[in-house]
Amino acid sequence: MNVDELKTAFAKMFGRSPSGVVAAPGRVNLIGEHTDYNDGYVLPIAIELATWVTWAPRDDGRLALASLQQPGREIEVDLCEPILPGEPAWSNYPKGVAAMLAKAGLALPACSILFSSNVPIGSGLSSSASLEVATGLALLAAAGQDMDRYELAKLCQAAEHAFPEVPCGIMDQAISALGRADHALLLDCRDGSTQQIPFDDPDAVVLVADTQVAHELSDGGYAARRQQCHTAAEKLGLAALRDADLPALEAGRNELTDIEFRRARHVVTEIARTLQAVDALKDRDMPRFGELMYASHASLRDDYDVSCEELDAMVESARGCEGTFGARMTGGGFGGCAIALVRSNQAQAVAETIAADYEDRFGRRCPVFATPPAAGARIVE
Ligand code: GLA
């Protein structure tokens, strides 16, 4: 993102220079999928794609929101009135964050805000979370305030539940708020504790391949899985599936429907894999990490039913390449992106093979790019 271009666009739109610039990244999850809303562990990294925000105060008691990706869909909110969800749809993300900050006691600053994002929408790279966290950081900066980053993530998650009404977990907002360059974030979604795990092996790189099959968390599939997990935990007499292990699950199998059992088996094994993956990362054992990624994918595909033909094809295509340690779908699923952990010196060849195989099979190219673990949300200026 070119900050000067964004500032110029701001000046053109609002007739004055911006006072500040903040950025908040998208993410890919290395492992620990569909575990966050089961009180489990996740291990995401922030990526270089991000939402950038410029802002400046105003003196008319209003909040003006505009995005370079949403031309003609600007909106102004009177801060003397309650902030409510509505059209345009994109504005529900920043409006939700503003409403939650107000609810948390922040005197919302009147200001003009311009967004620009290069996180593709609907590709499972957390464009929404990056928009929310960037909004939160900009409004706090405009008010001369700060907030604990995990608290900010939780506030953004609450905004996503209340305004666009997406029943997401905490992972995406947390990594956008807390990411650190050259580190993966181990987050315990039960108590919010975190560990930054160094991920700086020069011989290994993460490739992201976008199926360009749009995924929508607001479609019922995600919510249905949350519900199945909740019901399974309840039937097993547990607060959350985090509290189960495989023997306990087997013992309670008769209590569960086949679908509930399979959903629970994914969650229980995925939580265990995530902790094993952390050990592998600490030991710089990439082959072991890769095996866990393949196992995660198989579990998401067979037990959790959230993969799709395109994601499966990408994982198989990566698996067939020399230099691939492991691959899996990442994020909520039903489309979106796959990731592959590959040897740095073979990354280019693997990326080309994934794109070529994809075109042969589905008749269109897919973007494939490498990403280092990038920085989380930050005040740029
Ligand atoms: C989406 C949600 C996250 C998480 C993942 C699956 O990205 O926003 O909270 O549940 O799906 O791991």
XYZ file of C-alpha atoms and ligand atoms in Angstrom:
393
model
C 0.000 0.000 0.000
C 1.290 3.407 -0.901
C 0.648 5.622 2.120
C 1.206 8.834 0.155
C -1.451 7.847 -2.375
C -3.899 7.131 0.417
C -3.179 10.479 2.051
C -3.645 12.243 -1.275
C -6.976 10.460 -1.781
C -8.012 11.529 1.724
C -7.135 15.172 1.049
C -9.114 15.069 -2.192
C -12.147 13.540 -0.536
C -12.260 15.541 2.700
C -10.460 18.753 1.726
C -7.806 18.542 4.420
C -4.691 16.554 5.265
C -5.067 13.463 7.431
C -3.751 13.462 10.988
C -2.777 9.836 11.222
C -2.403 6.494 9.469
C -2.913 3.030 10.965
C -2.803 -0.461 9.457
C -4.148 -3.869 10.500
C -3.295 -7.081 8.634
C -5.217 -10.091 7.369
C -4.089 -13.559 8.424
C -3.592 -17.179 7.561
C -3.938 -19.850 10.194
C -1.064 -22.353 10.218
C -3.064 -24.894 12.206
C -5.854 -25.038 14.802
C -8.959 -24.706 12.629
C -12.477 -24.465 14.010
C -11.001 -24.740 17.479
C -11.358 -21.121 18.622
C -15.074 -21.311 19.431
C -14.414 -24.600 21.249
C -12.085 -22.902 23.756
C -9.103 -24.505 21.976
C -5.755 -23.317 20.599
C -4.996 -21.619 17.274
C -1.677 -20.827 15.580
C -2.139 -18.076 12.983
C 0.311 -15.622 11.407
C -0.451 -12.096 10.221
C 0.172 -11.560 6.490
C 1.456 -8.549 4.607
C -1.935 -7.763 3.056
C -3.699 -5.251 5.291
C -6.367 -2.603 5.699
C -4.930 0.910 5.893
C -6.758 3.819 7.443
C -6.200 7.565 7.360
C -8.222 9.833 9.587
C -8.575 13.451 10.648
C -10.762 15.108 13.293
C -13.853 17.135 12.354
C -15.831 19.702 14.281
C -19.418 18.821 13.370
C -19.983 15.893 15.739
C -20.094 13.396 12.878
C -18.217 10.259 11.905
C -17.611 9.997 8.140
C -16.624 6.614 6.714
C -15.352 6.050 3.166
C -13.408 3.287 1.466
C -11.429 3.308 -1.758
C -12.858 -0.167 -2.410
C -16.461 1.055 -1.943
C -16.776 4.123 -4.188
C -20.150 5.855 -3.933
C -20.926 4.049 -0.676
C -19.675 6.624 1.822
C -21.663 7.167 4.974
C -21.877 9.737 7.771
C -23.099 9.031 11.270
C -24.312 11.637 13.768
C -22.504 10.789 16.999
C -25.337 12.285 19.087
C -27.577 9.449 17.864
C -27.206 5.720 18.632
C -25.149 3.947 15.941
C -27.232 1.265 14.228
C -26.497 -1.356 11.561
C -27.835 -0.826 8.035
C -26.793 0.046 4.509
C -24.239 0.210 2.976
C -23.336 -3.300 4.113
C -19.560 -2.706 4.287
C -20.017 0.104 6.815
C -21.439 -2.307 9.393
C -17.907 -3.441 10.207
C -16.524 0.009 11.146
C -19.869 1.195 12.552
C -20.047 -1.915 14.740
C -16.593 -1.188 16.146
C -17.513 2.452 16.802
C -20.702 1.354 18.588
C -18.804 -1.157 20.743
C -16.132 1.393 21.657
C -18.884 3.788 22.712
C -20.502 1.015 24.758
C -17.115 0.416 26.423
C -17.121 4.055 27.523
C -15.032 5.781 24.847
C -16.184 9.296 23.972
C -16.191 8.749 20.215
C -14.164 11.421 18.424
C -15.844 13.141 15.476
C -13.625 12.364 12.508
C -13.374 11.493 8.838
C -11.943 8.086 8.053
C -10.760 6.705 4.715
C -10.026 2.990 4.343
C -8.054 1.137 1.740
C -7.425 -2.590 1.807
C -5.544 -5.079 -0.307
C -6.928 -8.070 1.587
C -9.249 -9.720 -0.945
C -12.846 -9.852 0.297
C -14.382 -13.293 0.842
C -11.145 -15.213 0.285
C -10.802 -16.316 3.897
C -7.832 -14.045 4.656
C -9.784 -12.049 7.266
C -10.515 -8.870 5.388
C -13.313 -8.230 7.912
C -11.144 -8.582 10.997
C -8.471 -6.326 9.487
C -11.130 -3.695 8.746
C -12.472 -3.916 12.292
C -9.116 -3.804 14.063
C -7.928 -0.941 11.844
C -11.108 0.982 12.680
C -10.636 0.389 16.388
C -7.048 1.528 16.330
C -7.863 4.640 14.275
C -10.740 5.683 16.556
C -8.606 5.131 19.652
C -5.756 7.147 18.120
C -8.177 9.922 17.150
C -9.447 9.983 20.744
C -5.900 9.979 22.125
C -6.593 6.664 23.871
C -5.139 3.165 23.826
C -6.485 -0.235 24.782
C -5.059 -3.661 25.515
C -4.815 -5.380 22.124
C -6.617 -8.544 23.142
C -9.435 -6.459 24.614
C -9.592 -4.615 21.290
C -9.803 -7.951 19.450
C -12.682 -9.074 21.670
C -14.469 -5.791 21.128
C -14.095 -6.201 17.336
C -15.438 -9.756 17.542
C -18.458 -8.461 19.484
C -18.944 -5.843 16.755
C -18.910 -8.541 14.061
C -21.515 -10.542 15.976
C -23.773 -7.542 16.527
C -23.579 -5.560 13.279
C -22.884 -7.725 10.200
C -24.171 -10.616 12.366
C -21.383 -13.060 11.576
C -20.932 -15.587 14.412
C -17.100 -15.691 14.175
C -14.621 -16.868 16.817
C -11.814 -14.742 18.244
C -8.873 -15.930 16.107
C -8.991 -13.451 13.215
C -9.291 -10.279 15.280
C -6.701 -11.540 17.769
C -3.987 -12.206 15.204
C -4.708 -8.954 13.376
C -4.328 -7.077 16.670
C -1.450 -9.099 18.148
C 0.584 -10.438 15.196
C 4.331 -10.007 15.229
C 6.752 -10.192 12.282
C 8.595 -13.530 12.081
C 6.350 -15.094 14.710
C 3.271 -17.276 14.802
C 0.800 -16.562 17.597
C -0.231 -19.406 19.864
C -3.520 -18.253 21.334
C -5.399 -20.097 24.037
C -8.956 -19.150 23.141
C -10.200 -20.171 26.589
C -8.275 -17.665 28.690
C -6.842 -15.359 26.029
C -3.229 -16.110 26.950
C -0.717 -15.894 24.114
C 2.774 -16.994 23.187
C 4.722 -15.574 20.278
C 6.451 -18.546 18.629
C 9.470 -17.629 16.463
C 8.840 -18.629 12.864
C 11.898 -17.334 11.106
C 13.493 -20.356 9.473
C 15.018 -18.925 6.272
C 14.645 -22.332 4.598
C 10.857 -22.503 4.940
C 8.148 -20.281 3.518
C 4.341 -20.232 3.586
C 2.563 -20.157 0.229
C -1.046 -19.001 0.063
C -3.199 -20.219 -2.837
C -6.603 -18.607 -3.332
C -9.323 -20.823 -4.851
C -11.340 -17.670 -5.509
C -14.353 -19.661 -4.458
C -16.150 -17.126 -2.281
C -16.770 -18.272 1.244
C -19.398 -16.606 3.388
C -19.346 -17.196 7.120
C -22.829 -15.773 7.323
C -24.117 -18.688 5.214
C -25.382 -21.329 7.601
C -22.489 -23.847 7.407
C -20.264 -22.144 9.956
C -23.040 -21.476 12.462
C -24.287 -25.052 12.050
C -20.871 -26.409 13.008
C -20.640 -24.149 16.024
C -24.016 -25.474 17.131
C -23.051 -29.130 16.570
C -19.933 -28.652 18.701
C -21.906 -26.926 21.394
C -24.500 -29.702 21.485
C -21.793 -32.396 21.521
C -20.051 -30.751 24.484
C -23.353 -30.402 26.310
C -24.274 -34.053 25.772
C -20.844 -35.062 27.082
C -21.366 -32.892 30.149
C -18.459 -30.596 29.276
C -18.110 -26.821 29.250
C -16.488 -27.047 25.793
C -14.905 -29.646 23.504
C -11.532 -28.375 24.769
C -12.246 -30.484 27.833
C -12.580 -33.752 25.893
C -9.925 -36.194 24.719
C -10.307 -39.121 22.336
C -10.976 -41.778 25.008
C -13.659 -39.558 26.593
C -15.181 -39.025 23.191
C -15.211 -42.733 22.407
C -16.760 -43.426 25.794
C -19.547 -40.949 25.120
C -20.066 -41.964 21.498
C -23.537 -43.391 22.100
C -24.729 -40.032 23.381
C -23.834 -38.312 20.114
C -25.189 -38.412 16.589
C -22.678 -39.522 13.968
C -22.264 -35.935 12.781
C -21.699 -34.628 16.311
C -19.145 -37.365 16.926
C -17.204 -36.516 13.769
C -17.286 -32.779 14.467
C -16.056 -33.393 17.990
C -13.337 -35.776 16.790
C -12.022 -33.080 14.485
C -11.932 -30.513 17.272
C -10.293 -32.815 19.823
C -7.606 -34.060 17.426
C -7.032 -30.582 15.963
C -6.383 -29.074 19.392
C -3.819 -31.812 20.041
C -2.217 -31.269 16.615
C -1.902 -27.548 17.264
C 0.135 -28.092 20.430
C 2.281 -30.690 18.629
C 2.811 -28.221 15.793
C 4.066 -25.630 18.281
C 6.675 -28.117 19.502
C 7.653 -28.883 15.907
C 8.021 -25.173 15.175
C 10.142 -24.638 18.275
C 12.351 -27.551 17.132
C 12.401 -26.176 13.576
C 11.126 -29.599 12.518
C 9.326 -28.583 9.331
C 8.674 -32.131 8.058
C 6.837 -32.885 11.312
C 4.942 -29.614 11.084
C 3.981 -30.498 7.506
C 2.627 -33.930 8.494
C 0.394 -32.249 11.060
C -0.890 -29.880 8.355
C -1.875 -32.797 6.108
C -3.599 -34.504 9.033
C -5.436 -31.275 9.838
C -6.653 -31.007 6.262
C -7.875 -34.612 6.181
C -9.783 -34.070 9.416
C -11.383 -30.844 8.153
C -12.319 -32.602 4.924
C -13.599 -35.910 6.324
C -14.850 -35.160 9.838
C -15.690 -31.466 9.720
C -16.918 -31.325 6.098
C -15.692 -27.783 5.458
C -13.294 -28.377 2.566
C -14.272 -28.339 -1.104
C -13.028 -29.845 -4.356
C -10.844 -26.840 -5.150
C -9.126 -26.820 -1.740
C -8.579 -30.587 -1.833
C -7.066 -30.289 -5.307
C -4.648 -27.574 -4.182
C -3.493 -29.605 -1.199
C -2.932 -32.685 -3.389
C -1.125 -30.635 -5.978
C 1.221 -29.170 -3.333
C 1.726 -32.611 -1.817
C 2.939 -33.903 -5.172
C 5.745 -31.314 -5.339
C 9.284 -31.818 -4.203
C 9.998 -29.267 -1.498
C 6.539 -29.277 0.140
C 6.526 -30.067 3.865
C 2.756 -29.909 4.226
C -0.432 -28.218 3.064
C -3.977 -27.648 4.244
C -7.003 -25.448 3.832
C -6.912 -22.401 6.093
C -9.702 -20.367 7.691
C -13.377 -21.248 7.832
C -13.387 -23.311 4.613
C -16.117 -23.840 1.987
C -13.700 -22.099 -0.419
C -11.117 -19.451 0.397
C -7.438 -20.320 0.591
C -5.096 -23.239 1.043
C -1.586 -22.850 2.460
C 1.541 -24.879 1.860
C 4.725 -24.909 3.928
C 7.567 -25.322 1.451
C 11.324 -25.159 1.154
C 12.250 -21.573 0.300
C 14.428 -22.520 -2.649
C 11.599 -24.536 -4.197
C 8.759 -22.148 -3.403
C 8.612 -20.648 -6.868
C 8.368 -24.052 -8.543
C 5.698 -25.256 -6.097
C 3.662 -22.073 -6.626
C 3.806 -22.539 -10.391
C 2.764 -26.172 -10.156
C -0.218 -25.368 -7.921
C -1.393 -22.650 -10.338
C -0.853 -24.811 -13.436
C -2.620 -27.866 -11.954
C -5.487 -25.632 -10.866
C -5.887 -24.187 -14.326
C -5.822 -27.662 -15.910
C -8.516 -28.885 -13.588
C -10.787 -25.862 -13.106
C -10.116 -23.803 -16.226
C -8.890 -20.678 -14.437
C -5.693 -19.437 -12.817
C -5.499 -18.989 -9.068
C -3.334 -16.427 -7.280
C -0.487 -18.046 -5.314
C 1.828 -15.913 -3.198
C 4.429 -16.326 -0.482
C 3.987 -14.530 2.819
C 6.344 -14.117 5.759
C 4.734 -13.780 9.196
C 4.018 -10.035 9.181
C 3.432 -7.396 11.850
C 0.058 -6.950 13.522
C -1.973 -3.756 13.829
C 0.146 -0.644 14.112
C 0.132 3.123 14.107
C 2.023 3.983 10.942
C 2.077 7.764 11.346
C -13.284 -18.104 10.531
C -13.657 -17.477 11.865
C -12.630 -17.805 12.924
C -12.380 -19.312 12.998
C -12.118 -19.885 11.604
C -11.996 -21.382 11.607
O -12.113 -17.545 10.043
O -13.749 -16.070 11.732
O -13.029 -17.313 14.177
O -13.447 -19.974 13.618
O -13.124 -19.510 10.687
O -10.866 -21.788 12.307
